[in-house]
mmCIF file of C-alpha atoms in Angstrom:
data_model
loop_
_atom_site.group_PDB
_atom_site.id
_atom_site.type_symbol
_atom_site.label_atom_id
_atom_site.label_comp_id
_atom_site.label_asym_id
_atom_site.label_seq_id
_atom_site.Cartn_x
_atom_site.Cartn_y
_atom_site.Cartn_z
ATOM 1 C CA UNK A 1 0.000 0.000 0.000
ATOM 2 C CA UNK A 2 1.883 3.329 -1.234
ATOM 3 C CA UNK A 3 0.386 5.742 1.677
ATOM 4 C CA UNK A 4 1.502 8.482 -0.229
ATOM 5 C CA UNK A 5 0.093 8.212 -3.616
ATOM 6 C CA UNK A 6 -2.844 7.491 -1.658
ATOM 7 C CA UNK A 7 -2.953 10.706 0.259
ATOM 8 C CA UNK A 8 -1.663 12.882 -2.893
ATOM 9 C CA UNK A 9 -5.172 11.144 -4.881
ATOM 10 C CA UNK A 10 -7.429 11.567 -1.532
ATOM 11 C CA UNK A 11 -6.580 15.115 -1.178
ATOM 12 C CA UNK A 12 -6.235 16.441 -5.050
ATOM 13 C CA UNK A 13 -9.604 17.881 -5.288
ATOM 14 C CA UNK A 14 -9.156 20.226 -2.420
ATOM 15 C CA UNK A 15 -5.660 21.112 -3.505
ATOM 16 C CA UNK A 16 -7.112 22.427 -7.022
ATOM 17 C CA UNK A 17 -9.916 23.932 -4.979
ATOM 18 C CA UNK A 18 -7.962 25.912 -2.615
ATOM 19 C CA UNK A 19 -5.410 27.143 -5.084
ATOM 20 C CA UNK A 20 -8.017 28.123 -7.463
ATOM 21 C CA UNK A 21 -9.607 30.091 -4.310
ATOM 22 C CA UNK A 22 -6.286 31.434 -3.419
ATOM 23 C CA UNK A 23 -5.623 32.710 -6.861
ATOM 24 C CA UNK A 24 -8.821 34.271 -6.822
ATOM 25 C CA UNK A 25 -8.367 36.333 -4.407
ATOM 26 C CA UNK A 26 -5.169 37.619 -5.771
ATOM 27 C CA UNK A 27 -6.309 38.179 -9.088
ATOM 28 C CA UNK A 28 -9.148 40.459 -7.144
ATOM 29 C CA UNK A 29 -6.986 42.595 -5.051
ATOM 30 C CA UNK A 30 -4.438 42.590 -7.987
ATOM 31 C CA UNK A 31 -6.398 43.778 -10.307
ATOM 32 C CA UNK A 32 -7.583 47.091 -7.960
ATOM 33 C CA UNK A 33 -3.851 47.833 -8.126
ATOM 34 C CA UNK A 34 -4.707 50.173 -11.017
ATOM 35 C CA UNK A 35 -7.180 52.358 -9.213
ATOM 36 C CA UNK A 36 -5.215 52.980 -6.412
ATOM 37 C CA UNK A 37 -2.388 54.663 -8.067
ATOM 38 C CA UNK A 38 -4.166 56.067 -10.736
ATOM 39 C CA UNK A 39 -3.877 59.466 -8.410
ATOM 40 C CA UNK A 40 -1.599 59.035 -5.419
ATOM 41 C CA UNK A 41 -1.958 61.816 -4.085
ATOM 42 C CA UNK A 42 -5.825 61.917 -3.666
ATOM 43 C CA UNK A 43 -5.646 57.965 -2.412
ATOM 44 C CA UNK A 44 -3.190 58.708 -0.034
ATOM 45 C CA UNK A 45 -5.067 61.779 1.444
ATOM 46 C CA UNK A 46 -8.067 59.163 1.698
ATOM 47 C CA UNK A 47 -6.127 56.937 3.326
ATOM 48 C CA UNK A 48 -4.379 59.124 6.028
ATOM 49 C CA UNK A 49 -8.240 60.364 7.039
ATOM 50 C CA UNK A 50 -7.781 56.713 8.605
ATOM 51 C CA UNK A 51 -6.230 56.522 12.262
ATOM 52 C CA UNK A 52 -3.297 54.962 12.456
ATOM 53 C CA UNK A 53 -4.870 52.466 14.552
ATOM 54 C CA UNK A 54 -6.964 51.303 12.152
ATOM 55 C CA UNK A 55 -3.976 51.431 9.179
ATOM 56 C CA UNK A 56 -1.865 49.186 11.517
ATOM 57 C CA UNK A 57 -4.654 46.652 12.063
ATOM 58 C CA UNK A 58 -5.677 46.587 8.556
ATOM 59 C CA UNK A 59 -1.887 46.245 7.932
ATOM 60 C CA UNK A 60 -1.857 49.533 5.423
ATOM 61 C CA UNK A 61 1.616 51.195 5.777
ATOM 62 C CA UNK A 62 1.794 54.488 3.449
ATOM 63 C CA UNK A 63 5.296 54.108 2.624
ATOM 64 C CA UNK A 64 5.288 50.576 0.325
ATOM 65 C CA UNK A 65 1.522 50.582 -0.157
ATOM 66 C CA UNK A 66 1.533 52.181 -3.591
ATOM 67 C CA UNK A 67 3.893 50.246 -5.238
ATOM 68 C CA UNK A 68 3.576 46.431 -6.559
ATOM 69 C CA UNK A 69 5.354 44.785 -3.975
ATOM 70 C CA UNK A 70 3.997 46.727 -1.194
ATOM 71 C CA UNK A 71 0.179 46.368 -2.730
ATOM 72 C CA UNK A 72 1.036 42.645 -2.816
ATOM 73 C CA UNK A 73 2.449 42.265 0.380
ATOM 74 C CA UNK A 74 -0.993 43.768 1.565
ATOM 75 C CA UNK A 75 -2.896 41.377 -0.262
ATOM 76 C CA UNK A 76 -0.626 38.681 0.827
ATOM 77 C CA UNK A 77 -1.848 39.447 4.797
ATOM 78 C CA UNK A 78 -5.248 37.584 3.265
ATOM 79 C CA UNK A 79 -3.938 35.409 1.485
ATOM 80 C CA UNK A 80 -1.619 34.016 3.763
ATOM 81 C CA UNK A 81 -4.856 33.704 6.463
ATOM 82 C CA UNK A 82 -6.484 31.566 4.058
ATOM 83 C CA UNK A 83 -3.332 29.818 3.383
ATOM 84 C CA UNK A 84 -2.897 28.547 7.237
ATOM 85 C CA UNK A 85 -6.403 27.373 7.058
ATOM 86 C CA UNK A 86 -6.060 24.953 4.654
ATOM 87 C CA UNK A 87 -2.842 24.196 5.522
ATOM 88 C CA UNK A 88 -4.180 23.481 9.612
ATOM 89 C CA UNK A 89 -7.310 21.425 7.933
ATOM 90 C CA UNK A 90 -4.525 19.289 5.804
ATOM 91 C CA UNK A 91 -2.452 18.689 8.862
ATOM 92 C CA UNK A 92 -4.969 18.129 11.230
ATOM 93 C CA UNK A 93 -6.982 16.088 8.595
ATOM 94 C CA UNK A 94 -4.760 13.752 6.935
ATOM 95 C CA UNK A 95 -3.266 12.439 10.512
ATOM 96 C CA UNK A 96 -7.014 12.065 12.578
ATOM 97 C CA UNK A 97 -8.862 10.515 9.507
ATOM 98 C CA UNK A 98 -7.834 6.965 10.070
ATOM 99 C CA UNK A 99 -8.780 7.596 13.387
ATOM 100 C CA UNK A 100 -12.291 9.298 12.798
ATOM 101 C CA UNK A 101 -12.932 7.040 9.966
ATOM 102 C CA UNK A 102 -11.932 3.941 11.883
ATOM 103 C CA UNK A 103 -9.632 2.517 9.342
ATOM 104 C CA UNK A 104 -6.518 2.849 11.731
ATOM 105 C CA UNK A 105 -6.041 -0.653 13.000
ATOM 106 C CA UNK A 106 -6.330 -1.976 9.288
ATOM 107 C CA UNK A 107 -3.660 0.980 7.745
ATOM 108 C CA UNK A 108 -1.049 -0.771 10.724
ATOM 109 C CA UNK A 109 -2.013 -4.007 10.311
ATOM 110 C CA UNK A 110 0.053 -3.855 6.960
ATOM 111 C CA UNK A 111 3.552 -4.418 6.363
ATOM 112 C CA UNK A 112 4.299 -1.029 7.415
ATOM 113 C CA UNK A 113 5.880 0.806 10.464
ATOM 114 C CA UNK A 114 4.165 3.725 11.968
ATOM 115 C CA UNK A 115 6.859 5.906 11.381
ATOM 116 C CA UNK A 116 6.258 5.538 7.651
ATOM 117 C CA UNK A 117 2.762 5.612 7.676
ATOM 118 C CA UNK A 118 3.492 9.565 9.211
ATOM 119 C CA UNK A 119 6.199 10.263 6.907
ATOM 120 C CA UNK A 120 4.386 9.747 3.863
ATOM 121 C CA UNK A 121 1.351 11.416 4.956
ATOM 122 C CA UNK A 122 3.195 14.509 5.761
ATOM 123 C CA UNK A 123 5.300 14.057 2.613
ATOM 124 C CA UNK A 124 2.075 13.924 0.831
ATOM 125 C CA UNK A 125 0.890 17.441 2.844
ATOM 126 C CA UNK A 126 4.201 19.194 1.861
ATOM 127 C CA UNK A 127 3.861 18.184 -1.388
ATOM 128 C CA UNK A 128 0.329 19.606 -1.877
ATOM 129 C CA UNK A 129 0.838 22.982 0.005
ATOM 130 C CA UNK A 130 4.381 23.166 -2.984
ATOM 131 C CA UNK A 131 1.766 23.105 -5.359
ATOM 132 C CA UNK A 132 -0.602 25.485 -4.467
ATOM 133 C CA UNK A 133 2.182 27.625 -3.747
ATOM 134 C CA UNK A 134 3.901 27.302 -7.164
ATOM 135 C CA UNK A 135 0.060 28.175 -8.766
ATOM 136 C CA UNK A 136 -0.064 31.585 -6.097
ATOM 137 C CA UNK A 137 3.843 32.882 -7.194
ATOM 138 C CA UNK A 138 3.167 32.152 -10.671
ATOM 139 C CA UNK A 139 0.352 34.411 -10.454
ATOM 140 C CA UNK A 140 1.706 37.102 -8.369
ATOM 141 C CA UNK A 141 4.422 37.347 -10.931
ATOM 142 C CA UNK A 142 2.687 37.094 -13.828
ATOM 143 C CA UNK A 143 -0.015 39.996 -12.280
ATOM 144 C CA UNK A 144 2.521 41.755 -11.276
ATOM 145 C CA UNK A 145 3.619 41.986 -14.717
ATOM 146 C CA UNK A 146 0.957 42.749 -16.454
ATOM 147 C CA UNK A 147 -0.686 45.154 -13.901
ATOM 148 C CA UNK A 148 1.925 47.580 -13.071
ATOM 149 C CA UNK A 149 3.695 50.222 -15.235
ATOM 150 C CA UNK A 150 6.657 50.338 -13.123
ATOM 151 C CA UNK A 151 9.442 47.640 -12.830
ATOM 152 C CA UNK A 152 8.866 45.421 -10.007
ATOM 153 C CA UNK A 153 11.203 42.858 -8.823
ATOM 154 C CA UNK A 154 10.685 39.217 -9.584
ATOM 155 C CA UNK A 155 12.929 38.058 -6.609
ATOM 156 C CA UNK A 156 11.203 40.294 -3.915
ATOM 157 C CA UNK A 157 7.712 39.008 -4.974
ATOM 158 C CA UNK A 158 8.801 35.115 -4.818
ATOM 159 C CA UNK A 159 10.573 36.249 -1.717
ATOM 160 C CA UNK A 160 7.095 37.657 -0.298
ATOM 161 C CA UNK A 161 5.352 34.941 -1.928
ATOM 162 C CA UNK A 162 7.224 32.146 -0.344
ATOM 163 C CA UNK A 163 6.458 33.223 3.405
ATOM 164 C CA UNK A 164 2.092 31.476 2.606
ATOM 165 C CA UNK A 165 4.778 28.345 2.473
ATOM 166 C CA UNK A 166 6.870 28.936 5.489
ATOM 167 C CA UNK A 167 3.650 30.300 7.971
ATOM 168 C CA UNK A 168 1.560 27.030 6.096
ATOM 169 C CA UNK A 169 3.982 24.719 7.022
ATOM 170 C CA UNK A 170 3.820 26.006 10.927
ATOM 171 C CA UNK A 171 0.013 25.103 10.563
ATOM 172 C CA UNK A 172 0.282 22.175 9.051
ATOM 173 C CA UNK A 173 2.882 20.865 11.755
ATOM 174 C CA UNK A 174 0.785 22.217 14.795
ATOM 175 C CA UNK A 175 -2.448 20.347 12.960
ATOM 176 C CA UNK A 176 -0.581 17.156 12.826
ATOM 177 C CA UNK A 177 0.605 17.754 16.258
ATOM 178 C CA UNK A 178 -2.689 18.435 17.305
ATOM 179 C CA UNK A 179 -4.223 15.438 15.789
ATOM 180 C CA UNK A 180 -2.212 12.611 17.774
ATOM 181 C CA UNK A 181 -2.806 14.479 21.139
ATOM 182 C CA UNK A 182 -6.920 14.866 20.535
ATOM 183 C CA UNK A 183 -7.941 11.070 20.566
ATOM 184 C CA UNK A 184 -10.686 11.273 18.226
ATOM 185 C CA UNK A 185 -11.219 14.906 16.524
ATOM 186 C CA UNK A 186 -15.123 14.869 15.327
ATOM 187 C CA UNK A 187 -14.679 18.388 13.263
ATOM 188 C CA UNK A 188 -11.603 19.335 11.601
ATOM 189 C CA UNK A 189 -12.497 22.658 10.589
ATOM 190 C CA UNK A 190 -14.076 23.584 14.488
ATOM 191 C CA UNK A 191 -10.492 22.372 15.461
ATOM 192 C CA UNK A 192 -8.771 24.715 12.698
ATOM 193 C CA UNK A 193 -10.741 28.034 12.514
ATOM 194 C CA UNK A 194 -10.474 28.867 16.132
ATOM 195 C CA UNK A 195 -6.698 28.162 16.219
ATOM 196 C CA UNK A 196 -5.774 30.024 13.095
ATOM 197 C CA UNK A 197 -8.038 33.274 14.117
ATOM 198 C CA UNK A 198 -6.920 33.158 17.383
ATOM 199 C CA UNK A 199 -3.240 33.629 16.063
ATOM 200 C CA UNK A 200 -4.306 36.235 13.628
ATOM 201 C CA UNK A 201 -5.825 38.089 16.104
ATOM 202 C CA UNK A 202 -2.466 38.393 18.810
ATOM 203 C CA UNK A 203 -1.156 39.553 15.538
ATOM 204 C CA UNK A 204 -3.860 42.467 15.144
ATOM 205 C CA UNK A 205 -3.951 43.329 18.647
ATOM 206 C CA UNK A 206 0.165 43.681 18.076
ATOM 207 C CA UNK A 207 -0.099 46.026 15.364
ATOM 208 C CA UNK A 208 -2.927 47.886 17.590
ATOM 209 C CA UNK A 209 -0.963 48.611 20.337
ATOM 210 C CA UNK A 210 2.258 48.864 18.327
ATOM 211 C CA UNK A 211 4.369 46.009 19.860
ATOM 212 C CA UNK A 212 7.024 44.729 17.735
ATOM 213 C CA UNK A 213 7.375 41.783 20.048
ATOM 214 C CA UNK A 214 4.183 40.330 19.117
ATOM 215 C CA UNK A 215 6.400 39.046 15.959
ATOM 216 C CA UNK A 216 7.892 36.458 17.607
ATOM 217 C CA UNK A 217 4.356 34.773 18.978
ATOM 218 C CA UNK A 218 2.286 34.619 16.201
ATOM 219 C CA UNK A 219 3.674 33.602 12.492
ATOM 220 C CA UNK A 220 1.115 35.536 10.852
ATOM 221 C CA UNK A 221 3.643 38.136 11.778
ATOM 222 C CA UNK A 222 7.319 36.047 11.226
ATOM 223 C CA UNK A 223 7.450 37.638 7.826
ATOM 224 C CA UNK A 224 6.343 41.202 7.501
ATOM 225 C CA UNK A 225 6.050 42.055 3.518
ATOM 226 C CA UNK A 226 7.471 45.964 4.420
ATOM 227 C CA UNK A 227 10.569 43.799 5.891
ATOM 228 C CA UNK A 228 10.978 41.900 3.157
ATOM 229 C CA UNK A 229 10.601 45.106 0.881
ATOM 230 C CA UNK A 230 13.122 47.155 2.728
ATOM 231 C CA UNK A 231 15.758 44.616 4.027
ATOM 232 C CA UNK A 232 15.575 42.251 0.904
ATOM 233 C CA UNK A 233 15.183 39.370 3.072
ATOM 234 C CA UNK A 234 13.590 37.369 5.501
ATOM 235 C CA UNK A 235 13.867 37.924 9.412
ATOM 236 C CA UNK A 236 16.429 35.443 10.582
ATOM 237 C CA UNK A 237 15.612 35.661 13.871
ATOM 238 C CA UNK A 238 11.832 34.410 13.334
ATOM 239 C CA UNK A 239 12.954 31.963 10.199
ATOM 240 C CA UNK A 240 14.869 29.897 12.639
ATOM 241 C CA UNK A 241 11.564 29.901 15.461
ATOM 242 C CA UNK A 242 9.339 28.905 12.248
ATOM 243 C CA UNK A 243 12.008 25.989 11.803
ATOM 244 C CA UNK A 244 12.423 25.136 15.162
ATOM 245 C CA UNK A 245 8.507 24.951 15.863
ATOM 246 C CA UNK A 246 7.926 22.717 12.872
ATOM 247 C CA UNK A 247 10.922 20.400 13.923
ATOM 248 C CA UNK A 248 9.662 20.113 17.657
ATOM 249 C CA UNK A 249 5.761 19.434 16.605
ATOM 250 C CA UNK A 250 6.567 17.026 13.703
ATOM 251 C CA UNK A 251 9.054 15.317 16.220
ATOM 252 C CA UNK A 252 6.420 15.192 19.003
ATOM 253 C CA UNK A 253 3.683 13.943 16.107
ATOM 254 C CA UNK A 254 5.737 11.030 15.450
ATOM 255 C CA UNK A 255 6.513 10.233 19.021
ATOM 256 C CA UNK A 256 3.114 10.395 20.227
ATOM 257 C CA UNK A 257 1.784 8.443 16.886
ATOM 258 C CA UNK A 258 4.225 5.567 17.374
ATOM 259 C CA UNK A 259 3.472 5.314 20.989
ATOM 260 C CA UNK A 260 -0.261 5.772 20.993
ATOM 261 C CA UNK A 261 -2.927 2.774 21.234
ATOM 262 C CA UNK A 262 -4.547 2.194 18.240
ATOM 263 C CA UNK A 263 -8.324 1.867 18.763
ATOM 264 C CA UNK A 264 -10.194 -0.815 16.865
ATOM 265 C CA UNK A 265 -12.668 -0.335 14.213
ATOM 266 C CA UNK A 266 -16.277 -1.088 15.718
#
């Protein structure tokens, strides 16, 4: 039984849904690009009437905002919250199911160690979120190009682009993680939604109250688009507590998976 030709088939149709829906949304905020710089001046006016409360929450800084990377990297705040949903429901998913759909104890009564069983799962999951990923940076690129006048830099918007991977991959470790320490998860999505908004909201109230610290809890803020604009990078600093979080919850996931008991189908 190849697991992970099984969980790449199983899990296609979502895949092509959710990078259809993620493209969709970038083709919409993409293509107001236009009528936001059309006059500058009279847009940024309109936007200063804001308080800079509301700017930080809404993640609107005046600075990048008018140019293609920095109207991307706006647009990328929403797609990157969509991102970490599907990514959570993938995680979550693709470890509980066997569980929830009581087909455990006959996956691991097969010629096949535990430890695989995870690995191709998960293999399967990183493989899928590559995808969708490859489908959003084509488009950004390709948008980017056609949209804006000016000359905007291919690098910077794969660089921007490639963060929906790195914060997806911190969801779709915690979901696995979560998934061998729930016994038997009834609801995916009532697991996922709460646990993706309630990051994305430490990250608002950050940004409300102006505390750069907030950075480091919350990956919804590990890679800041205006960063990545102005240093031409990523932040090392929370690159390495993205890495080290997916290393400790994927090690946990297969500690806790190997050890647990396997209940039987009734």
């Amino acid at each position: 039984m190849n697991v992970f030709l099984r969980e790449l088939r199983a899990y296609r149709r979502s895949t092509i849904t959710w990078a259809v829906a993620l493209s969709g949304i970038l083709m919409l905020f993409m293509a107001l690009y236009p009528t936001f710089t059309t006059d500058v001046a009279v847009t940024r006016r309109l936007l200063e009437q804001f308080p800079e409360v509301v700017r930080n929450a809404l993640d609107i800084s005046l600075s990048t905002f008018f140019s293609v990377n920095g109207f991307f990297g706006y647009l990328l705040n929403f797609a990157i919250l969509a991102g970490a949903i599907q990514a959570m429901n993938l995680g979550t998913g693709i470890i509980a199911k066997e569980t929830t759909g009581r087909t455990a104890d006959f996956l691991l009564s097969k010629p096949i160690t535990r430890s695989t069983v995870v690995t191709a799962k998960l293999a399967a999951a990183v493989v899928l979120l590559v995808v969708t990923n490859v489908v959003f940076a084509a488009g950004a690129v390709l948008l980017a190009t056609l949209l804006s006048e000016e000359e905007s830099s291919a690098g910077t918007l794969l660089l921007m682009a490639s963060t929906l991977l790195l914060v997806q991959l911190f969801f779709l470790a915690l979901g696995a993680l979560v998934a061998v320490i729930v016994p038997r998860i009834k609801s995916v999505v009532a697991v996922t939604l709460p646990t993706v908004f309630a990051f994305y909201i430490v990250g608002m109230v950050g940004d409300v109250v102006a505390n750069e610290d907030v950075r480091f809890l919350t990956p919804f803020k590990f890679f800041e688009p205006e960063r990545i604009i102005t240093d031409g990078r990523l932040d090392g600093a929370t690159l390495a507590i993205d890495a080290a979080f997916v290393a400790l919850a994927v090690g946990l996931s297969y500690l806790m998976y190997v050890r647990e008991d396997v209940r039987a189908s009734t």
